[in-house]
Short mmCIF file of C-alpha atoms in Angstrom, two decimals:
data_model
loop_
_atom_site.label_atom_id
_atom_site.label_comp_id
_atom_site.label_asym_id
_atom_site.label_seq_id
_atom_site.Cartn_x
_atom_site.Cartn_y
_atom_site.Cartn_z
CA MET O 12 -14.25 -52.19 9.31
CA LYS O 13 -11.01 -50.46 10.03
CA LYS O 14 -10.66 -49.94 6.23
CA ILE O 15 -14.16 -48.34 5.93
CA THR O 16 -13.50 -46.11 8.90
CA LEU O 17 -10.20 -44.90 7.46
CA ALA O 18 -11.71 -44.28 4.10
CA PHE O 19 -14.56 -42.30 5.74
CA LEU O 20 -12.08 -40.24 7.76
CA CYS O 21 -10.04 -39.46 4.64
CA CYS O 22 -13.13 -38.36 2.74
CA PHE O 23 -14.52 -36.39 5.63
CA THR O 24 -11.20 -34.59 6.04
CA GLN O 25 -11.10 -33.71 2.32
CA PHE O 26 -14.62 -32.51 2.50
CA ILE O 27 -13.84 -30.22 5.52
CA SER O 28 -10.69 -28.89 3.78
CA ALA O 29 -12.63 -28.12 0.54
CA GLN O 30 -15.43 -26.46 2.57
CA TYR O 31 -13.07 -24.25 4.50
CA GLU O 32 -10.29 -23.82 1.81
CA TYR O 33 -9.59 -20.11 2.89
CA ASP O 34 -9.06 -20.67 6.52
CA PRO O 35 -5.61 -20.76 7.96
CA SER O 36 -3.85 -24.03 7.01
CA PRO O 37 -0.21 -25.51 7.16
CA GLU O 38 0.16 -24.19 3.48
CA HIS O 39 -1.32 -20.91 4.24
CA PRO O 40 -0.82 -20.17 7.94
CA TYR O 41 -2.66 -16.81 7.80
CA GLY O 42 -5.48 -17.89 5.51
CA LEU O 43 -6.55 -16.57 2.21
CA PRO O 44 -9.13 -14.00 1.10
CA ASN O 45 -12.34 -15.55 0.00
CA PRO O 46 -13.36 -14.59 -3.58
CA GLU O 47 -16.89 -14.18 -2.36
CA ALA O 48 -16.05 -11.52 0.25
CA PRO O 49 -16.41 -7.79 -0.39
CA GLN O 50 -13.38 -6.46 -2.28
CA GLU O 51 -12.78 -4.10 0.65
CA LEU O 52 -11.36 -7.23 2.57
CA LEU O 53 -8.18 -6.58 0.60
CA ASP O 54 -7.81 -3.19 2.47
CA PHE O 55 -5.88 -5.27 5.03
CA ALA O 56 -4.00 -7.50 2.56
CA PRO O 57 -0.62 -5.86 3.10
CA LEU O 58 -0.97 -6.42 6.74
CA ILE O 59 -1.64 -10.09 6.72
CA GLY O 60 1.08 -12.07 8.41
CA GLU O 61 3.39 -10.95 11.30
CA CYS O 62 5.15 -7.63 12.05
CA ASP O 63 7.73 -6.75 14.61
CA CYS O 64 6.57 -3.50 16.20
CA SER O 65 7.42 -0.78 18.70
CA SER O 66 4.55 0.64 20.76
CA VAL O 67 4.65 3.97 22.62
CA SER O 68 1.83 5.42 24.63
CA ARG O 69 1.16 8.36 26.96
CA ASN O 70 1.90 8.30 30.75
CA ALA O 71 -0.50 9.54 33.25
CA ASP O 72 1.49 12.81 33.32
CA GLN O 73 1.05 13.17 29.48
CA SER O 74 4.73 12.36 28.70
CA TRP O 75 5.47 9.65 26.35
CA GLY O 76 6.42 6.27 27.84
CA GLU O 77 9.20 3.90 26.90
CA PRO O 78 8.80 1.85 23.75
CA VAL O 79 7.33 -1.57 24.21
CA ASP O 80 8.23 -4.37 21.78
CA MET O 81 5.41 -6.39 20.34
CA ILE O 82 4.34 -8.81 17.52
CA TRP O 83 1.24 -7.86 15.56
CA ARG O 84 -0.31 -10.76 13.74
CA PHE O 85 -3.09 -10.48 11.10
CA LYS O 86 -4.89 -13.40 9.52
CA TYR O 87 -8.10 -14.17 7.57
CA ILE O 88 -10.80 -16.02 9.40
CA MET O 89 -14.34 -17.20 8.86
CA ASN O 90 -13.23 -19.05 5.73
CA GLY O 91 -11.57 -15.84 4.29
CA LEU O 92 -14.53 -13.53 4.95
CA GLY O 93 -13.07 -11.59 7.79
CA VAL O 94 -9.87 -10.45 9.50
CA GLN O 95 -8.59 -11.14 12.95
CA ASP O 96 -5.52 -9.57 14.54
CA GLU O 97 -3.72 -9.95 17.87
CA THR O 98 -0.86 -8.14 19.54
CA LEU O 99 1.57 -9.94 21.75
CA LYS O 100 3.39 -7.34 23.89
CA ALA O 101 6.51 -7.72 25.87
CA ASP O 102 4.84 -6.13 28.94
CA GLY O 103 2.13 -8.84 28.81
CA LYS O 104 -0.73 -6.53 27.82
CA HIS O 105 -1.97 -8.40 24.88
CA SER O 106 -4.99 -7.42 22.71
CA GLY O 107 -6.81 -8.23 19.49
CA SER O 108 -9.73 -7.33 17.09
CA ILE O 109 -12.23 -8.95 14.81
CA ARG O 110 -12.62 -6.98 11.61
CA GLN O 111 -15.57 -7.28 9.32
CA PHE O 112 -16.61 -5.16 6.28
CA VAL O 113 -20.40 -4.70 6.30
CA LYS O 114 -21.52 -4.11 2.72
CA ASP O 115 -24.91 -2.61 3.72
CA SER O 116 -23.25 0.21 5.71
CA THR O 117 -20.19 0.30 3.36
CA ARG O 118 -17.67 0.40 6.27
CA TRP O 119 -15.47 -1.60 8.43
CA TYR O 120 -16.54 -2.57 11.99
CA VAL O 121 -13.77 -3.53 14.29
CA HIS O 122 -14.35 -5.16 17.71
CA TYR O 123 -11.58 -4.82 20.18
CA TYR O 124 -10.61 -6.93 23.13
CA SER O 125 -7.65 -7.10 25.61
CA SER O 126 -6.18 -9.29 28.27
CA GLY O 127 -5.66 -6.26 30.58
CA SER O 128 -9.29 -5.17 30.57
CA PRO O 129 -11.76 -8.00 29.73
CA SER O 130 -15.22 -6.75 28.82
CA THR O 131 -18.68 -8.32 28.52
CA ILE O 132 -19.30 -5.92 25.65
CA LEU O 133 -16.57 -5.35 23.14
CA PRO O 134 -15.94 -1.68 22.07
CA ALA O 135 -16.24 -1.17 18.30
CA TRP O 136 -14.61 1.31 15.84
CA GLU O 137 -15.98 1.86 12.27
CA GLY O 138 -14.54 3.50 9.27
CA ASN O 139 -13.05 2.94 5.82
CA LYS O 140 -9.95 3.11 3.67
CA SER O 141 -9.38 6.69 2.52
CA ALA O 142 -8.37 7.93 -0.90
CA ASN O 143 -4.78 8.32 0.22
CA GLY O 144 -4.52 4.67 1.21
CA ASP O 145 -4.79 5.17 5.01
CA ILE O 146 -7.26 3.01 6.97
CA VAL O 147 -9.21 5.39 9.32
CA LEU O 148 -11.60 4.13 12.13
CA TYR O 149 -13.59 6.10 14.78
CA ARG O 150 -15.36 5.51 17.98
CA LYS O 151 -17.30 8.09 19.83
CA GLN O 152 -15.54 9.19 23.09
CA LYS O 153 -15.89 12.31 25.29
CA ALA O 154 -12.72 14.23 26.38
CA PRO O 155 -12.05 14.30 30.20
CA ASN O 156 -13.62 17.79 30.21
CA GLY O 157 -16.91 16.45 28.72
CA LEU O 158 -16.16 17.73 25.16
CA ASP O 159 -17.72 15.56 22.40
CA GLY O 160 -15.35 13.84 20.06
CA TYR O 161 -13.90 10.56 18.83
CA TYR O 162 -11.08 8.25 19.40
CA LYS O 163 -9.55 7.98 16.04
CA ILE O 164 -7.28 5.12 14.82
CA THR O 165 -5.29 5.44 11.65
CA PHE O 166 -3.10 2.83 9.83
CA PHE O 167 -0.89 4.76 7.50
CA GLU O 168 2.22 4.37 5.26
CA ILE O 169 1.02 0.93 4.58
CA ASN O 170 3.20 -1.07 2.20
CA SER O 171 4.65 -4.60 1.82
CA ASP O 172 7.43 -3.80 4.31
CA GLY O 173 5.13 -2.64 7.19
CA PHE O 174 2.98 0.18 8.42
CA LYS O 175 2.50 2.83 11.10
CA TRP O 176 -0.40 3.30 13.46
CA LEU O 177 -1.71 6.31 15.40
CA GLY O 178 -4.34 6.45 18.15
CA GLU O 179 -5.59 10.02 18.94
CA TRP O 180 -8.50 11.86 20.51
CA VAL O 181 -10.12 14.43 18.09
CA ASN O 182 -13.00 16.77 18.45
CA THR O 183 -16.07 16.37 16.24
CA ASP O 184 -14.77 18.53 13.39
CA GLU O 185 -11.15 17.22 13.81
CA THR O 186 -9.79 20.71 14.25
CA PHE O 187 -7.99 19.51 17.51
CA SER O 188 -6.08 16.34 17.93
CA PHE O 189 -4.39 14.75 21.01
CA PRO O 190 -2.29 11.71 20.09
CA THR O 191 -2.09 9.04 22.89
CA TRP O 192 -0.63 5.98 21.15
CA LYS O 193 1.89 5.45 18.40
CA ILE O 194 3.04 2.14 16.83
CA GLU O 195 5.59 1.45 14.08
CA CYS O 196 5.72 -2.05 12.45
CA LYS O 197 8.08 -3.87 10.19
CA LYS O 198 6.74 -6.81 8.35
CA ARG O 199 8.31 -10.29 8.94
CA ILE O 200 8.80 -11.77 5.49
CA SER O 201 9.07 -15.54 5.42
CA PRO O 202 11.69 -17.18 3.21
CA GLY O 203 8.83 -18.64 1.11
CA VAL O 204 7.22 -15.34 0.42
CA GLN O 205 10.56 -13.72 -0.32
CA SER O 206 11.29 -16.45 -2.85
CA GLU O 207 7.88 -15.87 -4.64
CA ARG O 208 8.46 -12.15 -4.82
CA GLN O 209 11.86 -12.88 -6.40
CA ARG O 210 10.13 -15.09 -9.01
CA ILE O 211 7.78 -12.25 -9.85
CA LEU O 212 10.59 -9.80 -10.22
CA THR O 213 12.28 -12.34 -12.42
CA SER O 214 9.06 -12.60 -14.66
CA MET O 215 9.07 -8.75 -14.84
CA LYS O 216 12.64 -8.60 -16.12
CA LYS O 217 11.93 -11.37 -18.64
CA PHE O 218 8.94 -9.30 -19.96
CA SER O 219 11.16 -6.12 -20.31
CA GLU O 220 13.80 -8.17 -22.17
CA ALA O 221 11.26 -9.82 -24.54
CA TYR O 222 9.86 -6.32 -25.31
CA GLN O 223 13.32 -4.88 -26.10
CA ASN O 224 14.04 -7.95 -28.24
CA GLY O 225 10.72 -7.73 -30.10
CA ASP O 226 10.03 -11.29 -28.92
CA TYR O 227 6.21 -11.01 -28.94
CA GLU O 228 5.57 -14.81 -28.48
CA SER O 229 7.38 -14.62 -25.20
CA ILE O 230 5.29 -11.46 -24.28
CA ALA O 231 2.06 -13.27 -25.02
CA ASN O 232 3.19 -16.34 -23.02
CA SER O 233 3.94 -14.11 -20.04
CA TYR O 234 0.17 -13.92 -19.61
CA THR O 235 -2.20 -16.69 -18.51
CA VAL O 236 -4.29 -18.36 -21.19
CA ASP O 237 -7.29 -16.29 -20.10
CA GLY O 238 -5.17 -13.30 -19.37
CA LYS O 239 -6.62 -9.72 -19.91
CA ILE O 240 -5.06 -6.32 -20.62
CA PHE O 241 -6.56 -2.95 -20.16
CA PRO O 242 -4.69 -0.44 -22.37
CA ASN O 243 -5.76 3.23 -22.31
CA ASN O 244 -8.75 4.29 -24.46
CA THR O 245 -9.59 0.74 -25.61
CA THR O 246 -11.92 -2.12 -24.63
CA ILE O 247 -10.51 -5.10 -22.65
CA ILE O 248 -8.30 -7.24 -24.76
CA GLN O 249 -8.35 -10.93 -23.75
CA GLY O 250 -6.38 -13.96 -24.86
CA ARG O 251 -2.82 -14.56 -25.87
CA ASP O 252 -3.31 -14.08 -29.60
CA ALA O 253 -5.11 -10.65 -29.19
CA ILE O 254 -2.57 -9.61 -26.50
CA LYS O 255 0.37 -10.47 -28.79
CA LYS O 256 -1.20 -8.44 -31.54
CA ARG O 257 -1.71 -5.50 -29.28
CA TRP O 258 2.01 -5.51 -28.06
CA THR O 259 3.50 -5.94 -31.65
CA LEU O 260 5.09 -2.71 -32.78
CA PRO O 261 4.87 -1.31 -36.42
CA GLU O 262 7.57 -2.45 -38.84
CA GLY O 263 10.86 -0.74 -38.09
CA SER O 264 10.03 0.47 -34.66
CA ARG O 265 11.95 -0.84 -31.61
CA ILE O 266 12.05 -0.55 -27.73
CA LEU O 267 15.58 0.48 -26.72
CA HIS O 268 14.79 0.30 -23.11
CA HIS O 269 11.96 -0.97 -20.88
CA GLU O 270 11.94 -1.22 -17.08
CA LEU O 271 9.30 -2.00 -14.36
CA GLN O 272 9.63 -0.41 -10.97
CA PRO O 273 7.28 -2.09 -8.55
CA GLU O 274 6.16 -0.14 -5.42
CA GLU O 275 4.68 -3.20 -3.73
CA ILE O 276 4.37 -6.96 -4.37
CA ASN O 277 1.85 -8.79 -2.31
CA ILE O 278 1.48 -12.53 -2.33
CA LEU O 279 -2.05 -14.07 -1.67
CA GLY O 280 -1.63 -17.78 -2.12
CA ASN O 281 -1.58 -18.62 -5.72
CA TYR O 282 -2.39 -15.04 -6.69
CA ALA O 283 -0.44 -11.92 -6.22
CA PHE O 284 -0.69 -8.19 -7.20
CA ASP O 285 1.69 -5.48 -7.61
CA TYR O 286 1.71 -1.88 -8.76
CA GLY O 287 4.29 0.70 -9.60
CA TYR O 288 5.69 2.67 -12.53
CA TYR O 289 7.21 1.73 -15.88
CA ASN O 290 9.60 3.72 -18.10
CA GLY O 291 11.38 3.19 -21.38
CA ARG O 292 12.69 4.57 -24.66
CA SER O 293 11.69 3.70 -28.12
CA VAL O 294 12.70 4.43 -31.72
CA SER O 295 10.42 4.71 -34.72
CA GLY O 296 11.05 3.40 -38.24
CA GLU O 297 12.07 6.92 -39.21
CA GLY O 298 14.68 6.87 -36.49
CA ASN O 299 12.97 9.26 -34.04
CA GLU O 300 13.58 8.45 -30.35
CA ALA O 301 11.08 9.03 -27.62
CA THR O 302 10.90 8.27 -23.92
CA PHE O 303 7.80 7.14 -22.05
CA ARG O 304 6.56 6.60 -18.45
CA GLY O 305 3.53 5.37 -16.82
CA LYS O 306 1.92 3.55 -13.87
CA TYR O 307 0.56 0.03 -13.77
CA VAL O 308 -1.35 -2.57 -11.59
CA VAL O 309 -0.92 -6.26 -12.31
CA VAL O 310 -2.74 -9.26 -10.75
CA TRP O 311 -0.52 -12.35 -11.07
CA LYS O 312 -1.50 -16.01 -11.11
CA LYS O 313 0.75 -18.93 -10.35
CA VAL O 314 0.50 -21.48 -13.14
CA ALA O 315 2.57 -24.77 -12.85
CA ASP O 316 4.98 -23.09 -10.42
CA GLU O 317 5.44 -20.03 -12.60
CA TRP O 318 4.00 -16.60 -12.09
CA LYS O 319 2.01 -15.20 -15.05
CA MET O 320 0.07 -12.07 -15.55
CA TYR O 321 -3.74 -12.49 -15.32
CA LEU O 322 -4.90 -8.83 -15.32
CA ASP O 323 -2.68 -6.02 -16.50
CA ILE O 324 -3.77 -2.39 -16.56
CA TRP O 325 -1.57 0.72 -17.33
CA ASN O 326 -1.63 4.27 -18.50
CA ARG O 327 0.98 7.01 -19.23
CA VAL O 328 2.15 9.68 -16.82
CA ALA O 329 2.61 13.08 -18.31
CA ASP O 330 6.18 14.33 -18.27
CA ASN O 331 6.83 17.12 -15.79
#
């Protein structure tokens, strides 16, 4: 009977783990994004984890108060379909939000709660990620003099090292703004994440070296078996053989220098993505040298403890 019960518990535990594989776990303490979630879920990907922050808000006399230290923690919830965050402040005024992207209305809805002012109905902000990369949210709120407007929240300067946050009252056409709350955050990077980022940087360096050495076999093997590249003005190229053919230079041409300069590297479990710029110098069979520069985005996949490129898209940047 004990053996049957133990076997049942093992199977049940495995079933539950498989059923909710994107929830926070010992391996992934902040969860993972569910592939079935709207792609906008990744708006908050750089914020997932913990940040050490400094929070400053207005006093009653409208002067700025003293900074308050806090931890801001983001994680995926509901099996990777939503985002939850919480702030743990040194002054004991903790708070948090549940963040869901609603496809039908094409925007984020953020429900806020706090320990200082518990509410039977949670206030909600709504908004989107803007073209410049900021996440902007609004909630209708009248000014003390009765003027219509919004309380506006903006996450900005978002990158793998941290972000900034601003809370402000704005009038309806946003010609007037009155900031009331400012937060600056620096990301806590775990040794494990830092190690994986270093592995990706190593993979980038090996790619550049292979390109400079004309080692097209190594270039092809730097992609996953089902890897895809998206060169400018061509259809999608898939598979190592086709990728190798695309990267092979004409007889006599060589790459004298190649360098990748990532702006961000974000780890999402066994996947990662980074973007940035590349630059280099080449020489043709006739001996003519030329420089080149461009921008890129890469989706990485961890294969047998090694990071390989799964999706690779790039295009040139015109010289100034």
